[in-house]
Short mmCIF file of C-alpha atoms and ligand atoms in Angstrom, two decimals:
data_model
loop_
_atom_site.label_atom_id
_atom_site.label_comp_id
_atom_site.label_asym_id
_atom_site.label_seq_id
_atom_site.Cartn_x
_atom_site.Cartn_y
_atom_site.Cartn_z
CA UNK A 92 -99.26 -35.66 -16.78
CA UNK A 93 -96.10 -34.65 -18.60
CA UNK A 94 -93.34 -32.98 -16.53
CA UNK A 95 -90.77 -30.87 -18.28
CA UNK A 96 -87.62 -31.33 -16.14
CA UNK A 97 -85.47 -29.41 -15.51
CA UNK A 98 -87.48 -26.35 -15.95
CA UNK A 99 -85.64 -23.78 -18.03
CA UNK A 100 -85.07 -21.40 -15.13
CA UNK A 101 -83.55 -24.17 -13.04
CA UNK A 102 -81.16 -25.27 -15.75
CA UNK A 103 -78.92 -22.42 -14.85
CA UNK A 104 -75.72 -23.29 -12.96
CA UNK A 105 -75.65 -22.67 -9.21
CA UNK A 106 -72.90 -20.72 -7.59
CA UNK A 107 -71.74 -22.37 -4.31
CA UNK A 108 -71.99 -19.75 -1.57
CA UNK A 109 -73.05 -17.24 -4.39
CA UNK A 110 -69.30 -16.78 -4.94
CA UNK A 111 -68.82 -14.28 -7.66
CA UNK A 112 -72.55 -13.59 -8.15
CA UNK A 113 -73.35 -9.84 -8.41
CA UNK A 114 -76.59 -9.53 -6.35
CA UNK A 115 -76.83 -5.70 -6.01
CA UNK A 116 -75.50 -2.42 -7.49
CA UNK A 117 -74.21 -0.06 -4.92
CA UNK A 118 -72.73 3.42 -4.64
CA UNK A 119 -71.42 2.65 -1.18
CA UNK A 120 -68.30 0.57 -1.11
CA UNK A 121 -65.85 -1.38 -3.39
CA UNK A 122 -63.47 -4.14 -2.19
CA UNK A 123 -60.75 -4.78 -4.68
CA UNK A 124 -59.07 -8.08 -3.53
CA UNK A 125 -56.41 -7.98 -6.23
CA UNK A 126 -55.23 -4.48 -5.55
CA UNK A 127 -55.93 -4.60 -1.71
CA UNK A 128 -58.02 -1.67 -2.01
CA UNK A 129 -61.12 -0.57 0.01
CA UNK A 130 -62.99 2.47 -1.22
CA UNK A 131 -66.02 4.02 0.63
CA UNK A 132 -68.10 6.57 -1.46
CA UNK A 133 -65.26 7.25 -3.80
CA UNK A 134 -62.49 7.63 -1.07
CA UNK A 135 -59.68 5.19 -0.07
CA UNK A 136 -60.20 3.87 3.52
CA UNK A 137 -56.82 5.30 4.28
CA UNK A 138 -58.18 8.73 3.66
CA UNK A 139 -61.06 8.35 6.15
CA UNK A 140 -59.82 6.15 9.06
CA UNK A 141 -57.71 8.13 11.63
CA UNK A 142 -58.86 11.44 10.02
CA UNK A 143 -62.64 11.46 10.68
CA UNK A 144 -64.56 10.99 13.86
CA UNK A 145 -67.31 8.20 13.64
CA UNK A 146 -69.89 10.97 13.47
CA UNK A 147 -68.12 12.68 10.68
CA UNK A 148 -67.70 9.38 8.71
CA UNK A 149 -71.48 8.66 9.17
CA UNK A 150 -72.29 12.10 7.59
CA UNK A 151 -69.75 11.45 4.72
CA UNK A 152 -71.03 7.90 4.13
CA UNK A 153 -74.81 8.71 4.15
CA UNK A 154 -74.48 11.89 2.25
CA UNK A 155 -77.19 12.18 -0.50
CA UNK A 156 -78.67 8.86 0.60
CA UNK A 157 -79.97 9.19 4.03
CA UNK A 158 -81.67 12.61 4.46
CA UNK A 159 -79.81 15.03 6.66
CA UNK A 160 -82.03 17.93 6.47
CA UNK A 161 -82.51 17.99 10.32
CA UNK A 162 -78.94 17.97 11.68
CA UNK A 163 -77.50 14.47 11.71
CA UNK A 164 -75.55 15.27 14.81
CA UNK A 165 -78.85 16.08 16.60
CA UNK A 166 -80.34 13.03 15.59
CA UNK A 167 -77.44 10.90 16.73
CA UNK A 168 -77.60 12.75 20.10
CA UNK A 169 -81.35 12.18 20.44
CA UNK A 170 -81.09 8.51 19.39
CA UNK A 171 -78.69 7.86 22.33
CA UNK A 172 -81.08 9.58 24.77
CA UNK A 173 -84.01 7.65 23.45
CA UNK A 174 -82.12 4.33 23.76
CA UNK A 175 -81.33 4.99 27.28
CA UNK A 176 -85.07 5.32 27.93
CA UNK A 177 -85.23 1.71 27.12
CA UNK A 178 -83.16 0.63 29.90
CA UNK A 179 -86.01 -1.14 31.79
CA UNK A 180 -86.35 -3.51 28.82
CA UNK A 181 -82.66 -4.30 28.91
CA UNK A 182 -82.43 -4.68 32.69
CA UNK A 183 -85.49 -6.97 32.67
CA UNK A 184 -83.46 -9.83 30.92
CA UNK A 185 -81.52 -12.29 32.92
CA UNK A 186 -78.20 -10.91 34.09
CA UNK A 187 -75.97 -13.60 32.20
CA UNK A 188 -77.56 -12.84 28.93
CA UNK A 189 -74.47 -12.08 26.58
CA UNK A 190 -73.94 -8.36 25.45
CA UNK A 191 -74.63 -9.33 21.85
CA UNK A 192 -78.08 -10.80 22.55
CA UNK A 193 -79.11 -8.03 24.91
CA UNK A 194 -78.13 -5.46 22.15
CA UNK A 195 -80.62 -7.25 19.77
CA UNK A 196 -83.25 -7.15 22.42
CA UNK A 197 -82.89 -3.33 22.61
CA UNK A 198 -83.27 -2.96 18.87
CA UNK A 199 -86.43 -5.16 19.09
CA UNK A 200 -87.80 -2.83 21.60
CA UNK A 201 -87.42 0.14 19.22
CA UNK A 202 -90.66 1.18 17.48
CA UNK A 203 -91.18 -0.09 13.99
CA UNK A 204 -89.01 2.11 11.71
CA UNK A 205 -89.80 2.64 8.14
CA UNK A 206 -88.16 5.92 7.31
CA UNK A 207 -84.59 6.50 6.18
CA UNK A 208 -84.47 9.04 9.06
CA UNK A 209 -84.66 6.28 11.50
CA UNK A 210 -81.13 5.14 10.44
CA UNK A 211 -79.52 7.61 12.84
CA UNK A 212 -81.76 6.36 15.80
CA UNK A 213 -80.65 2.85 15.20
CA UNK A 214 -76.83 3.64 14.87
CA UNK A 215 -76.93 5.79 17.86
CA UNK A 216 -78.86 3.28 19.98
CA UNK A 217 -76.44 0.43 19.56
CA UNK A 218 -73.48 2.02 21.36
CA UNK A 219 -75.76 2.73 24.29
CA UNK A 220 -77.10 -0.87 24.26
CA UNK A 221 -73.56 -2.21 23.87
CA UNK A 222 -72.29 -0.24 27.02
CA UNK A 223 -75.40 -0.85 29.10
CA UNK A 224 -75.48 -4.62 28.31
CA UNK A 225 -71.85 -4.94 29.43
CA UNK A 226 -72.45 -3.30 32.70
CA UNK A 227 -75.74 -5.15 33.40
CA UNK A 228 -73.95 -8.43 32.71
CA UNK A 229 -71.20 -7.40 35.10
CA UNK A 230 -73.86 -6.62 37.82
CA UNK A 231 -73.44 -2.79 37.41
CA UNK A 232 -76.02 -0.04 36.76
CA UNK A 233 -76.03 1.26 33.18
CA UNK A 234 -74.36 4.76 32.92
CA UNK A 235 -76.46 7.43 31.02
CA UNK A 236 -75.12 8.72 27.68
CA UNK A 237 -73.52 12.23 27.75
CA UNK A 238 -74.49 13.79 24.52
CA UNK A 239 -71.77 16.47 24.89
CA UNK A 240 -69.24 13.73 24.14
CA UNK A 241 -68.57 12.02 20.82
CA UNK A 242 -70.02 8.48 20.34
CA UNK A 243 -66.60 7.00 20.84
CA UNK A 244 -65.97 9.06 23.96
CA UNK A 245 -69.43 8.19 25.22
CA UNK A 246 -68.91 4.43 24.66
CA UNK A 247 -65.86 4.51 26.88
CA UNK A 248 -67.53 6.67 29.57
CA UNK A 249 -70.61 4.55 29.50
CA UNK A 250 -68.77 1.35 29.81
CA UNK A 251 -66.42 2.51 32.68
CA UNK A 252 -68.31 5.39 34.34
CA UNK A 253 -65.11 7.45 34.10
CA UNK A 254 -63.98 10.30 31.87
CA UNK A 255 -62.88 8.92 28.54
CA UNK A 256 -59.10 8.80 27.74
CA UNK A 257 -58.66 10.92 24.39
CA UNK A 258 -56.11 8.48 22.86
CA UNK A 259 -58.47 5.48 23.45
CA UNK A 260 -61.47 7.40 22.03
CA UNK A 261 -59.38 8.29 18.80
CA UNK A 262 -58.53 4.50 18.58
CA UNK A 263 -62.12 3.74 18.81
CA UNK A 264 -63.03 6.32 16.20
CA UNK A 265 -60.35 4.82 13.86
CA UNK A 266 -61.74 1.36 14.33
CA UNK A 267 -65.44 2.19 13.78
CA UNK A 268 -64.57 4.12 10.67
CA UNK A 269 -62.31 1.34 9.29
CA UNK A 270 -65.08 -1.28 9.56
CA UNK A 271 -68.07 0.97 8.44
CA UNK A 272 -68.77 -0.89 5.29
CA UNK A 273 -67.18 -3.70 3.29
CA UNK A 274 -69.03 -4.67 0.01
CA UNK A 275 -71.75 -7.29 -0.11
CA UNK A 276 -70.56 -9.30 2.90
CA UNK A 277 -72.98 -11.86 4.57
CA UNK A 278 -74.48 -9.60 7.07
CA UNK A 279 -74.93 -6.74 4.56
CA UNK A 280 -76.61 -9.15 2.13
CA UNK A 281 -78.82 -10.31 4.99
CA UNK A 282 -79.80 -6.75 5.80
CA UNK A 283 -80.78 -6.17 2.00
CA UNK A 284 -82.74 -9.29 1.76
CA UNK A 285 -84.84 -8.36 4.82
CA UNK A 286 -85.17 -4.74 3.53
CA UNK A 287 -86.33 -6.06 0.12
CA UNK A 288 -89.49 -7.57 1.83
CA UNK A 289 -90.40 -3.95 3.07
CA UNK A 290 -89.82 -5.06 6.78
CA UNK A 291 -88.85 -2.26 8.91
CA UNK A 292 -85.13 -1.01 9.20
CA UNK A 293 -84.70 -2.34 12.75
CA UNK A 294 -85.55 -5.83 11.84
CA UNK A 295 -83.22 -5.68 8.86
CA UNK A 296 -80.45 -4.59 11.30
CA UNK A 297 -81.46 -7.22 13.79
CA UNK A 298 -80.92 -9.91 11.01
CA UNK A 299 -77.65 -8.30 9.91
CA UNK A 300 -76.38 -8.50 13.61
CA UNK A 301 -77.43 -12.22 13.62
CA UNK A 302 -75.49 -12.96 10.45
CA UNK A 303 -72.44 -11.13 11.79
CA UNK A 304 -72.27 -13.25 14.89
CA UNK A 305 -70.97 -16.26 13.29
CA UNK A 306 -67.49 -17.34 13.67
CA UNK A 307 -67.06 -17.18 9.74
CA UNK A 308 -67.90 -13.52 9.64
CA UNK A 309 -67.62 -11.25 12.55
CA UNK A 310 -66.92 -13.85 15.11
CA UNK A 311 -64.33 -11.69 16.99
CA UNK A 312 -60.75 -11.26 16.72
CA UNK A 313 -60.62 -12.68 20.17
CA UNK A 314 -58.75 -15.68 19.10
CA UNK A 315 -55.88 -13.39 17.94
CA UNK A 316 -55.45 -12.26 21.61
CA UNK A 317 -55.56 -16.02 22.72
CA UNK A 318 -52.84 -16.62 20.19
CA UNK A 319 -50.78 -13.73 21.60
CA UNK A 320 -51.33 -15.07 25.19
CA UNK A 321 -50.33 -18.52 24.04
CA UNK A 322 -47.08 -17.21 22.42
CA UNK A 323 -46.17 -15.29 25.52
CA UNK A 324 -42.81 -13.81 24.61
CA UNK A 325 -41.42 -12.41 21.23
CA UNK A 326 -38.58 -14.98 21.45
CA UNK A 327 -41.12 -17.76 21.39
CA UNK A 328 -42.88 -16.44 18.29
CA UNK A 329 -41.04 -18.50 15.55
CA UNK A 330 -41.25 -21.82 17.36
CA UNK A 331 -44.91 -21.32 18.25
CA UNK A 332 -45.95 -20.36 14.98
CA UNK A 333 -44.05 -23.23 13.32
CA UNK A 334 -45.70 -25.70 15.75
CA UNK A 335 -49.08 -24.57 14.92
CA UNK A 336 -48.68 -24.88 11.16
CA UNK A 337 -46.95 -28.28 11.70
CA UNK A 338 -50.07 -29.44 13.42
CA UNK A 339 -52.39 -28.02 10.66
CA UNK A 340 -53.77 -25.19 12.76
CA UNK A 341 -54.60 -21.93 11.05
CA UNK A 342 -52.96 -18.74 12.29
CA UNK A 343 -55.70 -16.40 13.34
CA UNK A 344 -55.60 -12.92 11.76
CA UNK A 345 -53.99 -14.17 8.45
CA UNK A 346 -55.49 -14.79 5.12
CA UNK A 347 -58.61 -13.43 3.62
CA UNK A 348 -61.25 -14.83 1.15
CA UNK A 349 -61.18 -11.68 -1.03
CA UNK A 350 -58.03 -9.92 -0.49
CA UNK A 351 -55.21 -11.57 -2.37
CA UNK A 352 -52.85 -9.21 -0.93
CA UNK A 353 -52.66 -7.23 2.30
CA UNK A 354 -55.94 -6.33 3.90
CA UNK A 355 -55.77 -2.43 3.82
CA UNK A 356 -57.73 -2.27 7.04
CA UNK A 357 -54.82 -4.01 8.84
CA UNK A 358 -52.45 -1.16 8.06
CA UNK A 359 -54.99 1.44 8.86
CA UNK A 360 -55.56 -0.07 12.29
CA UNK A 361 -51.85 -0.76 12.91
CA UNK A 362 -51.16 2.91 12.32
CA UNK A 363 -53.39 3.81 15.20
CA UNK A 364 -51.16 1.95 17.61
CA UNK A 365 -48.52 4.59 17.67
CA UNK A 366 -50.78 6.99 19.49
CA UNK A 367 -51.76 4.60 22.16
CA UNK A 368 -48.15 4.24 23.52
CA UNK A 369 -48.67 0.93 25.25
CA UNK A 370 -45.52 0.23 27.28
CA UNK A 371 -45.96 -3.37 28.54
CA UNK A 372 -44.56 -4.98 25.44
CA UNK A 373 -47.73 -6.29 24.08
CA UNK A 374 -47.52 -4.41 20.83
CA UNK A 375 -43.86 -5.59 20.26
CA UNK A 376 -45.10 -9.02 21.00
CA UNK A 377 -47.87 -8.54 18.39
CA UNK A 378 -45.32 -7.29 15.82
CA UNK A 379 -42.90 -10.24 16.51
CA UNK A 380 -45.89 -12.70 16.12
CA UNK A 381 -46.83 -11.13 12.82
CA UNK A 382 -43.34 -11.16 11.44
CA UNK A 383 -42.85 -14.70 12.38
CA UNK A 384 -46.32 -15.78 11.03
CA UNK A 385 -45.77 -14.05 7.72
CA UNK A 386 -42.40 -15.62 7.18
CA UNK A 387 -43.74 -19.08 8.31
CA UNK A 388 -46.88 -18.86 6.02
CA UNK A 389 -44.61 -17.95 3.02
CA UNK A 390 -42.70 -21.11 3.63
CA UNK A 391 -45.88 -23.10 4.39
CA UNK A 392 -47.89 -21.92 1.37
CA UNK A 393 -45.37 -20.58 -1.23
CA UNK A 394 -47.98 -20.39 -3.83
CA UNK A 395 -50.72 -18.51 -1.92
CA UNK A 396 -50.23 -15.02 -0.49
CA UNK A 397 -51.30 -15.24 3.04
CA UNK A 398 -51.14 -11.74 4.59
CA UNK A 399 -52.23 -10.00 7.76
CA UNK A 400 -56.02 -9.33 7.82
CA UNK A 401 -58.28 -6.79 9.63
CA UNK A 402 -58.80 -9.06 12.64
CA UNK A 403 -55.20 -9.22 13.70
CA UNK A 404 -54.90 -5.33 14.36
CA UNK A 405 -58.48 -5.03 15.39
CA UNK A 406 -57.51 -7.28 18.35
CA UNK A 407 -54.28 -5.45 19.06
CA UNK A 408 -55.73 -1.98 18.78
CA UNK A 409 -58.88 -2.50 20.77
CA UNK A 410 -57.03 -4.25 23.51
CA UNK A 411 -54.56 -1.40 23.72
CA UNK A 412 -57.56 0.99 23.90
CA UNK A 413 -58.72 -0.87 26.98
CA UNK A 414 -61.67 -2.68 25.46
CA UNK A 415 -62.50 -6.25 26.62
CA UNK A 416 -62.17 -8.91 24.10
CA UNK A 417 -65.75 -9.97 24.80
CA UNK A 418 -66.86 -6.67 23.34
CA UNK A 419 -65.10 -6.91 19.94
CA UNK A 420 -67.96 -8.41 18.03
CA UNK A 421 -70.47 -6.11 19.65
CA UNK A 422 -68.37 -3.16 18.60
CA UNK A 423 -68.04 -4.54 15.05
CA UNK A 424 -71.80 -4.48 14.95
CA UNK A 425 -71.75 -0.69 16.08
CA UNK A 426 -69.54 0.40 13.23
CA UNK A 427 -71.00 -1.86 10.57
CA UNK A 428 -74.49 -0.77 11.42
CA UNK A 429 -73.81 2.48 9.44
CA UNK A 430 -73.19 0.39 6.36
CA UNK A 431 -76.12 -1.81 7.02
CA UNK A 432 -78.58 0.99 7.22
CA UNK A 433 -77.33 2.65 3.95
CA UNK A 434 -77.66 -0.66 2.03
CA UNK A 435 -81.17 -0.88 3.57
CA UNK A 436 -82.04 2.43 2.01
CA UNK A 437 -80.34 1.57 -1.30
CA UNK A 438 -82.28 -1.64 -1.50
CA UNK A 439 -85.56 -0.09 -0.53
CA UNK A 440 -85.01 2.43 -3.35
CA UNK A 441 -84.78 -0.49 -5.95
CA UNK A 442 -88.45 -1.64 -4.72
CA UNK A 443 -87.29 -5.12 -5.88
CA UNK A 444 -87.79 -8.27 -3.58
CA UNK A 445 -84.70 -10.53 -3.49
CA UNK A 446 -85.97 -13.93 -4.23
CA UNK A 447 -83.47 -16.31 -5.79
CA UNK A 448 -84.36 -19.85 -6.79
CA UNK A 449 -83.11 -23.16 -5.68
CA UNK A 450 -82.47 -26.37 -7.49
CA UNK A 451 -84.86 -29.18 -6.15
CA UNK A 452 -82.89 -32.31 -5.82
CA UNK A 453 -85.43 -34.33 -3.78
CA UNK A 454 -87.85 -37.09 -4.91
CA UNK A 455 -91.04 -36.24 -6.91
CA UNK A 456 -94.52 -37.73 -6.40
CA UNK A 457 -95.09 -40.87 -8.36
CA UNK A 458 -97.90 -40.44 -10.89
N1 ACO B 672 -53.01 -20.16 8.52
C1 ACO B 672 -52.62 -21.27 7.95
N2 ACO B 672 -52.88 -21.66 6.80
C2 ACO B 672 -53.91 -20.93 6.05
C3 ACO B 672 -54.32 -19.80 6.65
C4 ACO B 672 -53.93 -19.33 7.89
N3 ACO B 672 -54.49 -18.16 8.51
N4 ACO B 672 -55.25 -19.23 5.78
C5 ACO B 672 -55.46 -20.13 4.77
N5 ACO B 672 -54.40 -21.00 4.91
C6 ACO B 672 -54.22 -22.11 3.97
C7 ACO B 672 -55.30 -23.21 4.15
O1 ACO B 672 -55.10 -24.22 5.12
C8 ACO B 672 -55.50 -23.74 2.78
O2 ACO B 672 -54.46 -24.65 2.60
P1 ACO B 672 -54.68 -25.97 1.74
O3 ACO B 672 -55.02 -25.65 0.31
O4 ACO B 672 -53.50 -26.83 1.84
O5 ACO B 672 -56.08 -26.61 2.44
C9 ACO B 672 -55.07 -22.53 1.86
O6 ACO B 672 -54.29 -21.67 2.68
C10 ACO B 672 -56.26 -21.77 1.35
O7 ACO B 672 -57.24 -21.69 2.43
P2 ACO B 672 -58.73 -21.36 2.15
O8 ACO B 672 -59.56 -21.54 3.28
O9 ACO B 672 -59.29 -22.13 0.93
O10 ACO B 672 -58.61 -19.89 1.81
P3 ACO B 672 -59.85 -18.82 1.92
O11 ACO B 672 -59.40 -17.60 1.23
O12 ACO B 672 -61.10 -19.35 1.57
O13 ACO B 672 -59.85 -18.71 3.63
C11 ACO B 672 -59.87 -17.54 5.63
C12 ACO B 672 -59.94 -17.17 4.10
C13 ACO B 672 -61.14 -18.26 6.11
C14 ACO B 672 -59.96 -16.01 6.13
C15 ACO B 672 -58.56 -18.19 6.01
O14 ACO B 672 -57.48 -17.47 5.49
C16 ACO B 672 -58.47 -18.35 7.44
O15 ACO B 672 -58.94 -19.40 8.02
N6 ACO B 672 -57.72 -17.44 8.24
C17 ACO B 672 -57.62 -17.62 9.69
C18 ACO B 672 -58.80 -17.04 10.39
C19 ACO B 672 -59.00 -15.51 10.40
O16 ACO B 672 -58.07 -14.77 10.47
N7 ACO B 672 -60.24 -15.13 10.03
C20 ACO B 672 -60.58 -13.81 9.76
C21 ACO B 672 -60.65 -13.30 8.44
S1 ACO B 672 -60.85 -11.52 8.21
C22 ACO B 672 -62.52 -11.45 8.16
O17 ACO B 672 -63.26 -12.18 7.68
C23 ACO B 672 -63.23 -10.07 8.68
#
């Protein structure tokens, strides 16, 4: 028996982590790391976040891709109510099940969804699952959705059982719009791979959520708040930051794999702080830590531009809006689900299975 090795198709070079590999064509979003620009459907993120509600941004982002013949707003409202009907499933799981896992459980309980119309049902269900899961974990009864409210207002009401504060709901809208989509990141790629097998949309979103959970991806800007807690006072920022860098510890909320300049999402989120008018000095502390960190990073790595990333001001904004840090990653999934669903539909339209090759480096049978 004659073996031809390596086979021609395997002779191609591999790209570690698929870095630089173009694996899909998309009309959805473009991340320009050199310019520090994020474009969604032809518009800069600065022209969307802080200007549109979450619902308006969904309509804009899905326009022409995900059918909106029946009113999208109606479908988003219906989706919230249908999700709440699944509460017995969520409440049956152990009380200490983390919020993120219970949200995935809720998605699993949705019927098989093959149509693009189902995207609205999924994106509307996740906020309901998030709020209910947080309350169940805290030993409280879930609060029913109020579809006269916007999704952001309703998230706050379903979490607390109290009328939402307008400023906090606006901050949440700003956050959810800011993180709606971001090129072919790991979770979006996961969603597209699953969609390419013709699995149902909810399965693709469950897979994407699982990829987002990891600390190298959506693993929460919670550590940024831990850092602010540790610094304590603005006067301590320079010393604390210098000490961390001296000990080889990375500063959370700085640097980015793609952006070689400032992450535009950091500025968009920072701009939302003005409206929140937090008066306990926490925002001033965050700004002092940012200033100290940027100065120290310039000294520490003069050849590499390490700038503020999205996680830093996600943490500061969501905390100022009264959101517990344990809910940051679940909220990330709520916003990003809009992008995932659109990518699923785009992938389905190609009809092509994503199936790359691997290079076998193990032993061969002796002949
Ligand atoms: N603090 C201190 N040093 C840093 C930081 C930082 N935040 N970020 C990068 N560096 C240093 C590294 O130590 C490394 O130095 P070395 O060459 O002497 O080893 C150099 O800069 C390059 O670092 P890489 O990890 O190769 O850069 P990469 O672009 O791959 O990393 C990453 C990006 C992982 C985000 C990194 O900047 C980091 O760890 N930041 C802190 C964690 C964080 O904020 N994560 C959220 C990112 S936003 C998002 O993913 C949604």
